[in-house]
Structure formats: C-alpha cells, structure tokens
Short mmCIF file of C-alpha atoms and ligand atoms in Angstrom, two decimals:
data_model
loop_
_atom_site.label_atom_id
_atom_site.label_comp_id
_atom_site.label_asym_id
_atom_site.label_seq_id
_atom_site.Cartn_x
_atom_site.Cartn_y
_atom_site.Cartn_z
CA UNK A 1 11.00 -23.14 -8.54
CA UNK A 2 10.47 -19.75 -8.80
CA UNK A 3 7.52 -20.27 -11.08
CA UNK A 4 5.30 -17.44 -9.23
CA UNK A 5 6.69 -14.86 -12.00
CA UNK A 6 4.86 -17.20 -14.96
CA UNK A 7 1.54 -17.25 -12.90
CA UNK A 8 -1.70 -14.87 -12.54
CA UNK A 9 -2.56 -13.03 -9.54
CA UNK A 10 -5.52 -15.49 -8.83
CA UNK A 11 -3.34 -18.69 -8.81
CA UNK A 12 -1.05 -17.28 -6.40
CA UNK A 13 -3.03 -17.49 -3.44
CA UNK A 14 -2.31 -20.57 -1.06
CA UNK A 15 1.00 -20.81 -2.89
CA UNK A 16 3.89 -22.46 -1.18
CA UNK A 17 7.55 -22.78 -3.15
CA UNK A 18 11.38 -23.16 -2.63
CA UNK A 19 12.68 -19.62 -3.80
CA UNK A 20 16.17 -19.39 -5.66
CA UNK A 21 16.80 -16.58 -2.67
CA UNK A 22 17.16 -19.92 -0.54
CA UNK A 23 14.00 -19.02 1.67
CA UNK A 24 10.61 -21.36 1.49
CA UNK A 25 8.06 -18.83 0.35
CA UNK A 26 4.31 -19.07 1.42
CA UNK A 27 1.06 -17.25 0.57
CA UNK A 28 -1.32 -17.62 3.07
CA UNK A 29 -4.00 -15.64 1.60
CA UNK A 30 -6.86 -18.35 0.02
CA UNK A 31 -7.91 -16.11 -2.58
CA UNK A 32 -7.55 -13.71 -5.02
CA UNK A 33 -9.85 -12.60 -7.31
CA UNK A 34 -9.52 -9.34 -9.73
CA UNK A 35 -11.41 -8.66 -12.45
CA UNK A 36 -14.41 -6.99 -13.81
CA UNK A 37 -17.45 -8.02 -11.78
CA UNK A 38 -15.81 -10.43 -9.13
CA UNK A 39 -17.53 -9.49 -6.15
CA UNK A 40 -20.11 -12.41 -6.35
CA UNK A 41 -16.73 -14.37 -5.44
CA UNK A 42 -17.68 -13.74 -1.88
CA UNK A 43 -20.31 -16.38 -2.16
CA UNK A 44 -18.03 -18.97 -3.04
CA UNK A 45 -15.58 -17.85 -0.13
CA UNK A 46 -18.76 -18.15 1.80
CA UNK A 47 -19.98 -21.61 0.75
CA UNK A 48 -16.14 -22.65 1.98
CA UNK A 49 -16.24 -21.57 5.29
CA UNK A 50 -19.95 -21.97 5.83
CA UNK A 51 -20.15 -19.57 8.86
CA UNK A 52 -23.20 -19.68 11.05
CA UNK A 53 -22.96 -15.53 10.89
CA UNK A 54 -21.18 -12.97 9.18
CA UNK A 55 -20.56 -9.32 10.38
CA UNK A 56 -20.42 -7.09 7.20
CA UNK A 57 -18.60 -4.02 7.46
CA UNK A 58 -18.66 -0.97 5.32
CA UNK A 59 -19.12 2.66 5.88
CA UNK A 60 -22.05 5.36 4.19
CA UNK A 61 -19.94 5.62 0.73
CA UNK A 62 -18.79 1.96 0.60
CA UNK A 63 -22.21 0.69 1.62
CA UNK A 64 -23.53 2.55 -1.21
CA UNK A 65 -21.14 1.78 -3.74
CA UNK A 66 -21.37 -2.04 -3.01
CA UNK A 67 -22.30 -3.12 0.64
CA UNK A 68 -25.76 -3.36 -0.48
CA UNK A 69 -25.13 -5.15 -3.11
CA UNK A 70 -23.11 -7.64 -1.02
CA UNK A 71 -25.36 -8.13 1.55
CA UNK A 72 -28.07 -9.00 -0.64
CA UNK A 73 -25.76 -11.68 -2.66
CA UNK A 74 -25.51 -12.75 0.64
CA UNK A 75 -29.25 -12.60 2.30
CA UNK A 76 -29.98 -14.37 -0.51
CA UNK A 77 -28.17 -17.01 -0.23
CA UNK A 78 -30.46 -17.91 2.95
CA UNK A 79 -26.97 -16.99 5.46
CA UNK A 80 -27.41 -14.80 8.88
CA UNK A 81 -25.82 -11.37 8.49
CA UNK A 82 -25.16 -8.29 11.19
CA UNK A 83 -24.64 -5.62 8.93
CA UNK A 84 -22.52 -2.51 10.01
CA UNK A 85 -22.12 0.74 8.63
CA UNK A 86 -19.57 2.98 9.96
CA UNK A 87 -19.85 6.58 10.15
CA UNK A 88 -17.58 8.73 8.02
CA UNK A 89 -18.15 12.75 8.06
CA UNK A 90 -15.34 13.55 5.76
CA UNK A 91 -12.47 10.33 6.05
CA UNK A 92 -13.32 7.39 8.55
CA UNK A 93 -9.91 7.16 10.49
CA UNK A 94 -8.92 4.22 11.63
CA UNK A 95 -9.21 4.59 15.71
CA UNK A 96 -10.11 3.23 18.84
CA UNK A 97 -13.88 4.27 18.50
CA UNK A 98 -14.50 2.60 14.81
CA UNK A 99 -12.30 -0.70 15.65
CA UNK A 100 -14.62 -0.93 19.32
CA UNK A 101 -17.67 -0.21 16.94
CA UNK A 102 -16.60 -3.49 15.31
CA UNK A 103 -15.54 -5.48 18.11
CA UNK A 104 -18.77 -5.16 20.57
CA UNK A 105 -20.98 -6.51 17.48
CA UNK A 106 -18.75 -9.84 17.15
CA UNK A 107 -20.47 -12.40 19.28
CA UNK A 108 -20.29 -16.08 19.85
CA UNK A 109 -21.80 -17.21 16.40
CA UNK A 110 -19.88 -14.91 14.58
CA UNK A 111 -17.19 -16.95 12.11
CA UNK A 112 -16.29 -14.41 9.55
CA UNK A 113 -16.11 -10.75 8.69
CA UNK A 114 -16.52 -9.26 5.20
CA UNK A 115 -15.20 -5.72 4.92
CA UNK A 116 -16.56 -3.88 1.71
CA UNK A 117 -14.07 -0.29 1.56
CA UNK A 118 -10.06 0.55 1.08
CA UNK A 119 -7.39 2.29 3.72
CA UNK A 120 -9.50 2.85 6.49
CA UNK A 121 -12.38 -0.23 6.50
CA UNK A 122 -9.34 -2.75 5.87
CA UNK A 123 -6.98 -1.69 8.67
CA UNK A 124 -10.06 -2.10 10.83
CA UNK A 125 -11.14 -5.04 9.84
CA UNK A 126 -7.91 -6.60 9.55
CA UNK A 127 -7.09 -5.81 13.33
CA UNK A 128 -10.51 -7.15 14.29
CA UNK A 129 -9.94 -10.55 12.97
CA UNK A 130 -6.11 -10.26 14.77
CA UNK A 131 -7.68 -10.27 18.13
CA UNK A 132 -10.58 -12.08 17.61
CA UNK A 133 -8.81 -15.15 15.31
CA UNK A 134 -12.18 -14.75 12.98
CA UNK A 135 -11.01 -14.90 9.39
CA UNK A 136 -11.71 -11.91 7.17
CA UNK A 137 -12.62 -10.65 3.91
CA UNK A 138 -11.37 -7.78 2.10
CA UNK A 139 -13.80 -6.51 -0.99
CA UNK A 140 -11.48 -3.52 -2.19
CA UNK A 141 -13.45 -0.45 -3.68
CA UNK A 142 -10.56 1.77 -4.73
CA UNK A 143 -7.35 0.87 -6.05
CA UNK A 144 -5.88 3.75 -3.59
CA UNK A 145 -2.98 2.06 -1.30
CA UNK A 146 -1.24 -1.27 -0.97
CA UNK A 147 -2.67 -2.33 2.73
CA UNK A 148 -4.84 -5.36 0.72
CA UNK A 149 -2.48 -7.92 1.46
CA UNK A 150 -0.40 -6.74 3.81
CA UNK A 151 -0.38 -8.17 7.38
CA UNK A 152 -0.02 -4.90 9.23
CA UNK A 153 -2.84 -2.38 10.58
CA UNK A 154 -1.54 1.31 10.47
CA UNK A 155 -4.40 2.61 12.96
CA UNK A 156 -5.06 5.60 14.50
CA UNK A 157 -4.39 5.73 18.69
CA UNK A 158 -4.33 8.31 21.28
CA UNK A 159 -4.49 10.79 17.76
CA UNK A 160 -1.01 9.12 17.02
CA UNK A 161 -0.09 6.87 14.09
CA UNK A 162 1.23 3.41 15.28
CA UNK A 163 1.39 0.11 13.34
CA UNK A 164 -0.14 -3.00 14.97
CA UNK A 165 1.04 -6.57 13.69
CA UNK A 166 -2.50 -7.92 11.71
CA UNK A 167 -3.06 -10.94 9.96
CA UNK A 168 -3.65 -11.41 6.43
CA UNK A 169 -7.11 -11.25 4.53
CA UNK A 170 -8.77 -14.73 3.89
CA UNK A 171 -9.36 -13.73 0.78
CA UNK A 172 -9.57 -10.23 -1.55
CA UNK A 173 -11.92 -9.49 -3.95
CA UNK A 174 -10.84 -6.50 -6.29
CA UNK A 175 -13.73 -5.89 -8.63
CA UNK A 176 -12.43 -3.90 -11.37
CA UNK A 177 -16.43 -2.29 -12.11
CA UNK A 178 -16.62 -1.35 -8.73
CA UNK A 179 -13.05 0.35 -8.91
CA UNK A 180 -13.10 1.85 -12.07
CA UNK A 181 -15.66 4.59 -10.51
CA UNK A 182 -13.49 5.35 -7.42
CA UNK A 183 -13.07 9.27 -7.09
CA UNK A 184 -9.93 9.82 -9.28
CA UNK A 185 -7.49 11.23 -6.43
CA UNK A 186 -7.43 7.51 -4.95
CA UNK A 187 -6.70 5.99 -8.76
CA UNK A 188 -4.06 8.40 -8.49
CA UNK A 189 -3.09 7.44 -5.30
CA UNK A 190 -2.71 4.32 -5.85
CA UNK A 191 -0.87 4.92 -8.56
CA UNK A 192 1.66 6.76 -6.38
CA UNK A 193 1.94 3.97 -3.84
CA UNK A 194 3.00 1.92 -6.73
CA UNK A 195 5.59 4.01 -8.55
CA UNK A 196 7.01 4.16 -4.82
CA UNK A 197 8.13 0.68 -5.18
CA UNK A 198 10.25 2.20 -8.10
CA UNK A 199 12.61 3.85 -5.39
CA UNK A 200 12.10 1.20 -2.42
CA UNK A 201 13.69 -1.64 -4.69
CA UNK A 202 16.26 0.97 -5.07
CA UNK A 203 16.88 1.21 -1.63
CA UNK A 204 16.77 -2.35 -1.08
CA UNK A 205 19.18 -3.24 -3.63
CA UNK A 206 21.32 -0.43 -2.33
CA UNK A 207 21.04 -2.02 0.93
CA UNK A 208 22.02 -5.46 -0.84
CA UNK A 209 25.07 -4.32 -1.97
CA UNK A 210 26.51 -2.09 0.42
CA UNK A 211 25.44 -4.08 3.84
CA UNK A 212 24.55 -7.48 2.36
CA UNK A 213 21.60 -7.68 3.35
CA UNK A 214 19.17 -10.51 2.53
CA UNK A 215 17.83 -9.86 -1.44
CA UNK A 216 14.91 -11.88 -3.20
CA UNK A 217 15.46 -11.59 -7.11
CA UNK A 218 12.16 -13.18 -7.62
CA UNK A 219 10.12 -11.01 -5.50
CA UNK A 220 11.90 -7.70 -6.80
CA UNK A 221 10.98 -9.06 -10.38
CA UNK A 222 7.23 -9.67 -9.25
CA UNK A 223 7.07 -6.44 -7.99
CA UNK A 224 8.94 -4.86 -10.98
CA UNK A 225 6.60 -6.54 -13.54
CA UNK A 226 3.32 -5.60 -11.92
CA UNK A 227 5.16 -1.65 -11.95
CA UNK A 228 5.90 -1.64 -15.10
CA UNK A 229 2.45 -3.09 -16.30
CA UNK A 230 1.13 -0.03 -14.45
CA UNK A 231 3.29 2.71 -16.41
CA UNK A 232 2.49 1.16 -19.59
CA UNK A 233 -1.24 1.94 -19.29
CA UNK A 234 -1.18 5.02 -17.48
CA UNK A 235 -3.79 6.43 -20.78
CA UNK A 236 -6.11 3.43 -19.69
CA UNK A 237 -6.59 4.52 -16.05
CA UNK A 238 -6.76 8.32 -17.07
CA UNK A 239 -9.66 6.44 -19.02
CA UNK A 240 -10.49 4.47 -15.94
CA UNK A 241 -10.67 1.66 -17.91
CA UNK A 242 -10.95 -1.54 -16.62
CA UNK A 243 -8.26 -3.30 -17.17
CA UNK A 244 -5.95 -0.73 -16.44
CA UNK A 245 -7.31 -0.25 -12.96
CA UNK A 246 -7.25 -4.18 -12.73
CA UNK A 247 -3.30 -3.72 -13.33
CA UNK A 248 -3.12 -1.10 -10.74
CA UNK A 249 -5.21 -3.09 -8.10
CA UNK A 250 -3.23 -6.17 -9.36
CA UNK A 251 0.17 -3.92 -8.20
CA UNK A 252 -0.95 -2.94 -5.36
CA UNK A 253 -2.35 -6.67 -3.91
CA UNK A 254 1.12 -7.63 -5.27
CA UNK A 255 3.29 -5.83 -2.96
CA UNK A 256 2.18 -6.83 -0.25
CA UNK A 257 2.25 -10.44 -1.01
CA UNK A 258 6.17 -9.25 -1.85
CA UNK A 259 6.30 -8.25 1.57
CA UNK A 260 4.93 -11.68 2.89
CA UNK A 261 7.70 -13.14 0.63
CA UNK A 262 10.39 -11.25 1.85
CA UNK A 263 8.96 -11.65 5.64
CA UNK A 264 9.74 -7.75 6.16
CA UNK A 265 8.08 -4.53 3.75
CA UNK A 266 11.56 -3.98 2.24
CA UNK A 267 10.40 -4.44 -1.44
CA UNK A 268 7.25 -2.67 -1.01
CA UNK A 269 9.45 0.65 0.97
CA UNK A 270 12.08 2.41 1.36
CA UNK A 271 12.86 6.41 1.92
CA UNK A 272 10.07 7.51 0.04
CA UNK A 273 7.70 5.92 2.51
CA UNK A 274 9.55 7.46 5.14
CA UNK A 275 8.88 11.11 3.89
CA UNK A 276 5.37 10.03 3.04
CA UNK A 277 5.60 8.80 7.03
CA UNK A 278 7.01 12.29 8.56
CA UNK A 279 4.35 14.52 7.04
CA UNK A 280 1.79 12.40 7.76
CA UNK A 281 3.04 12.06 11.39
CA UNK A 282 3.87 16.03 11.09
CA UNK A 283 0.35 16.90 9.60
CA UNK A 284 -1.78 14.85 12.60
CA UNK A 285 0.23 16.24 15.37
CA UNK A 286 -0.67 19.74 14.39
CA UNK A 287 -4.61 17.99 13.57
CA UNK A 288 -3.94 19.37 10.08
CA UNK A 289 -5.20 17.25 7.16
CA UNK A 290 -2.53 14.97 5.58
CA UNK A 291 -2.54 14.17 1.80
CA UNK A 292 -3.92 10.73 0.65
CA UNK A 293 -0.72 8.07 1.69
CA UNK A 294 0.03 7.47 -2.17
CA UNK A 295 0.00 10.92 -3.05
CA UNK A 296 2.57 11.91 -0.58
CA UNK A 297 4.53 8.59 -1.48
CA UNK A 298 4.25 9.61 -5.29
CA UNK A 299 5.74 13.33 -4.48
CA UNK A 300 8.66 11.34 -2.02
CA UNK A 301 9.55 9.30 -4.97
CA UNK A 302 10.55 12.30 -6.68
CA UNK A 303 12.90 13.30 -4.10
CA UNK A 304 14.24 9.90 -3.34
CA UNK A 305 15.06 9.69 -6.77
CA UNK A 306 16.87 12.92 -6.86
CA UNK A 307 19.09 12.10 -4.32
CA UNK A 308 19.72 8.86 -6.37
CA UNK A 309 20.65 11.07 -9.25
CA UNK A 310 22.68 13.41 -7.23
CA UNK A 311 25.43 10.91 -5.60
CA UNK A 312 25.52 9.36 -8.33
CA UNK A 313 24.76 6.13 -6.70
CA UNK A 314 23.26 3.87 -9.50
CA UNK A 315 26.56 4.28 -11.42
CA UNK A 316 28.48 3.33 -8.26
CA UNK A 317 26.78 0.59 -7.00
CA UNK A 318 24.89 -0.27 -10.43
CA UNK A 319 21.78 -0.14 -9.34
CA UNK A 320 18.71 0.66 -11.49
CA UNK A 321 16.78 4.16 -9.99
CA UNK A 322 14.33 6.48 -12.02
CA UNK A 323 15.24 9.73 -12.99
CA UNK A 324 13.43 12.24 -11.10
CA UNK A 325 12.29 13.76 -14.33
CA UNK A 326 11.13 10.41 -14.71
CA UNK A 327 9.28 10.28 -12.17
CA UNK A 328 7.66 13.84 -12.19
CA UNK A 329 6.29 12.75 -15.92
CA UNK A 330 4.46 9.79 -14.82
CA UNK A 331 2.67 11.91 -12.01
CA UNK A 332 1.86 14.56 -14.02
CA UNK A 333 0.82 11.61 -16.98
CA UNK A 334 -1.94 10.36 -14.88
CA UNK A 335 -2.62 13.48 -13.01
CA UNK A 336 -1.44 13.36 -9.70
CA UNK A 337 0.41 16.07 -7.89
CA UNK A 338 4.36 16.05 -8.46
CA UNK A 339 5.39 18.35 -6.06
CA UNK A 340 5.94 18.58 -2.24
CA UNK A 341 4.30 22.75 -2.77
CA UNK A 342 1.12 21.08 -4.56
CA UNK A 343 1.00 18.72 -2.38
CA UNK A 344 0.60 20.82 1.14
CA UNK A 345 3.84 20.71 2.62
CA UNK A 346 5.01 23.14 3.83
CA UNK A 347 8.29 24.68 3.28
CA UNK A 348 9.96 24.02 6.78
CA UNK A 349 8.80 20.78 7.01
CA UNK A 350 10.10 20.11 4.20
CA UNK A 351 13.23 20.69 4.61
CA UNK A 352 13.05 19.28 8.19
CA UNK A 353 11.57 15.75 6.84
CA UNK A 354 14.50 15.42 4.43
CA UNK A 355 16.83 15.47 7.42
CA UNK A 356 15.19 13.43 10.30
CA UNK A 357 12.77 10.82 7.58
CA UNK A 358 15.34 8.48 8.47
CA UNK A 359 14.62 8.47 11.79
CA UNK A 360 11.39 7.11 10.97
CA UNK A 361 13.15 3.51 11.22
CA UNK A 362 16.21 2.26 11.52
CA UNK A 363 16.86 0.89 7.94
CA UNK A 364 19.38 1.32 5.72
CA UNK A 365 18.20 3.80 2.49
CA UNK A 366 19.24 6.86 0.13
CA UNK A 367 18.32 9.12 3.11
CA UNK A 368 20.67 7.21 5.40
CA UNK A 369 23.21 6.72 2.50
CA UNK A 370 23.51 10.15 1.96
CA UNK A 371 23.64 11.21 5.52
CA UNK A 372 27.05 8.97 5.65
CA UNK A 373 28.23 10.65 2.85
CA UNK A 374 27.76 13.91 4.77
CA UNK A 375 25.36 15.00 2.03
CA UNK A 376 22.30 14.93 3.62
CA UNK A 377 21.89 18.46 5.03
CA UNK A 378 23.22 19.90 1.09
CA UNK A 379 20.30 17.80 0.08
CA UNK A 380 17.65 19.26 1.72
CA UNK A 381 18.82 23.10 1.11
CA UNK A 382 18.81 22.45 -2.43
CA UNK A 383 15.75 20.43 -2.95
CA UNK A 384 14.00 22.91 -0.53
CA UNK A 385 15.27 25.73 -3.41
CA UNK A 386 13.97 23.80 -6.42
CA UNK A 387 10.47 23.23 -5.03
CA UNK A 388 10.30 26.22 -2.90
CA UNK A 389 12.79 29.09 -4.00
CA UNK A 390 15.01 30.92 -2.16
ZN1 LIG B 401 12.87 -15.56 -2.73
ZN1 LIG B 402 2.51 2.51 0.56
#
C-alpha cells in the first residue's frame, strides 16, 4: 500500500494499488523511461506492439534534434514508417491545421504514432490517438511543461484556447542527452511549471481543510519529493547536467501521473495556473505573443504565494506555502524571469488577472479565498504597486 513513494519513475508505469486516501489508484501509461540515452527504448515499445506502420511525427527543430535519429532506429529495424514533419516558422501552435496535417496521413495500416517534440507535438499527437483509438508515443525533447503524462490536449481552435479530454501516452521516453541541449528558456520553463506545484498543493490543501474536499497524502508527497529533488539541484541544470534535467523531466512526467491519481489536475494546479491561464488567454485574443506556459506559471507562483503570506493563511489553516521571497530566489537561481514586468505583462492586465483569474474555473483557491475575505481587490492594488509602481 502506498508503496509508489519507495519506487522509481520507470517502475511506476502499469501500476495499480489500494491508496491510504481510500481510492484504487491506476497508471495506465506502459512505460517510462528517463535517463541519459533512452530513446532506443522506442524499439522495444515497438517490438511490443508490433504495428504493421507507424506515423512519426516531429517538426523542423525536433526532427533535427532527434526525429532522424528515430526514424532510422526504426527503418532499421526492417518496420514501415510515414514520416511527418510539421512546419514551425517561429512556435508550431497546436490548431486545427497541424492536428488535420496528422489525421489525413493515418490510414488503415496505421497502429501507432511516435511523436518526437514537447508542448505543441504532444498535444497534437495526443488528440490524434483520442479520436483515432491508435496508441501513441511521446519522445520528450525539452523538459519545458508537464503535458507528458497528462490526459488532456490544451489546443489551439477558432484562435481560442480550449482543453479537449486526450488519452494518455503509451509510453514516454525522456532522454536526458537529448534534453540537456534544449534552448535554456524551456529548462527554465519547466522549471517554473514545477515550482507551481509548490502553490497548487497549497491550494489544494487549503481546499482540504476549509471545504473538505477529497485529499491524497500520497500523491501530494510524490509530487512534493520530485519538487524538492528539483530545488536541490537547481546548480546542476544551470549546468544542464544530466541528471539534474533527468530530475526536472522526472517532475514534470510526475505530475501528471499525480493528476491521473487524483482523477482531477488538483495537485498539479491551483491559482497560479489560473494567472498563467488569463494572460495567456489575454495575450492570444489581442494575437500578442504569450510567454512560455512555465514561465508565466513560475512569475504566478510568486503572487500566489504572496497572497498566502498576506492573510496569513498557512498559520490559520496550517498549511505549508513558500515565501514569496522564496520563490523569487529560486527563479532568479536558475535564471528565469521573477516578475510579472519581465515577464510582458502588462500593467492593467495585471491588475485585471488578479481579480477575474478565478473565473478561469470554478475551484476553490487563494484567489477565491481571498475574494471571500473581501481582500481580493486590496490584493491586486498592492501587488500591482510592488511590481509596477505607483
Ligand atoms: Zn491516494
Ligand atoms: Zn503547468
């Protein structure tokens, strides 16, 4: 029972166990593989499933980087490939163009999909394999968000964000090599999207306490372990060294098994997801460019955690929540911006995301907290002054 905390990332996949929370947990990812040259994993995960064809999927950086490379493990082998390579001038977006791209190549003999790429390449390839019940493959190359093992596909429709119910990868293949070399604003993203979990167990917890609602000790611990791992060799991925990045990838795969485990993305965010949310939301309406997802998340950390400080909630409802000093350190540690200003947001919506974030969804967090407590509005004139000024 409860014996997922004692194990390694790879031995989690296909796990099934009866949690102390009273819920029967279940993995349904096959594999996971991190490490430092891992990628020729994909040829076991290919010998399993033995598929008469595979459609490969990458785009012009992540077909560079290791596409090739994969599709010649996999030529090799002697099985039939279709090889796709998306078109990104500047970002690939996730939209109805690139996931149609994918979808008229997928024909009768088609029986898996390997997607070689992060954000973008997984959402599409994970809502591809949704609709068309053909398992896929997820070979990460940059630790930058924490979609890996999640089961939802934030895409890109109409030029509006909306969140489609996915699937989960077959498997994920995290090669540490491959990662190490990602350009540094995604090691710093991810980073963010990590130290976000700092604040959404917060919020969580909070919600635990005040409302009752459902808690998993054993997933908050999985996810608080793989955190703290993170912050303890923040020098090593500054370094991009290996291992560190491993732990960072390893975080990242982690919270979204947490969300599996907790059947809803409660341990994996809370209001600093939310803020992340309304200037992304804010930034595309206006077809502005939006900061990388973890880099806003790192920045609404910050803010979360101020609030935190400011009603002096952990006292009251003992709850553990970073300093935002805290918080502002371990950005600036590995490099990543720590500040709404640095980070492109502008002033008024600033100060206008503080207020209606919560609106985002309806779930119970600091934001909401403090808008009962008829703080909310106080909040957001003095955080606006700290960042901003008068
Ligand atoms: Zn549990
Ligand atoms: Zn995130």
């Amino acid at each position: 029972m409860d014996d997922i905390l004692s194990k390694e990332i790879k031995e989690m996949a296909d796990m099934e166990f009866e949690c102390s929370c009273g819920k029967q947990h279940k993995i349904e990812m096959k594999h996971i593989y991190v490490g430092e040259g891992v990628y020729i994993k994909i040829l076991d995960v290919v010998k399993e499933i033995l598929p008469s064809k595979i459609l490969l999927v990458s785009d012009n950086n992540t077909y560079e980087v290791l596409g090739k490379d994969v599709k010649s493990i996999i030529d090799e082998a002697g099985y039939r490939t279709k090889n796709i390579i998306l078109s990104s001038q500047g970002d690939l977006v996730p939209d109805e163009r690139a996931i149609g791209r994918i979808l008229v190549e997928v024909d009768d003999e088609t029986e898996l999909i390997v997607a070689v790429g992060s954000g973008s390449i997984n959402d599409i390839s994970r809502m591809v394999s949704a609709r068309t019940k053909i398992p896929y493959v997820i070979i990460g190359t940059a630790p930058s968000m924490d979609g890996y093992a999640s089961t939802v596909s934030p895409l890109i429709i109409d030029g509006a964000k909306v969140t489609y119910p996915g699937t989960h990868p077959y498997a994920i293949i995290a090669d540490t090599n491959i990662m190490k070399n990602a350009p540094f604003e995604m090691i710093c993203a991810g980073f963010g999207d990590i130290l976000g979990k700092y604040t959404a167990l917060s919020d969580w917890m909070l919600s635990h306490k005040k409302n009752d609602e459902y808690f998993c000790y054993t997933t908050e611990k999985l996810v608080r372990d793989a955190m703290n791992k993170c912050f303890d060799n923040i020098e090593g991925a500054v370094n991009r060294d290996p291992k560190a990045i491993g732990y960072i990838a390893e975080g990242l795969i982690l919270s979204g098994i947490a969300m599996t485990l907790s059947d809803n993305s409660r341990p994996a965010s809370g209001a600093e997801h939310h803020l992340s949310h309304y200037w992304e939301i804010d930034k595309l309406s206006r077809n502005k460019e939006h900061p990388l997802h973890g880099n806003s998340v790192g920045v609404g950390t910050i803010i979360s955690a101020w609030i935190y400080n400011e009603l002096k909630v952990e006292e009251k409802y003992g709850i553990e929540v970073p300093t935002a000093n805290e918080i502002i350190k371990l950005l600036d540690c590995i490099g990543a911006k720590s500040s709404p200003k640095t980070l492109g947001i502008e002033k008024e919506l600033f100060h206008r995301s503080i207020i209606h974030a919560l609106e985002i969804r309806p779930r119970f967090t600091i934001l909401q907290y403090a808008k009962n407590e008829n703080k909310l509005e106080e909040c957001a004139d003095r955080l606006t002054n700290l960042f901003y000024g008068e």
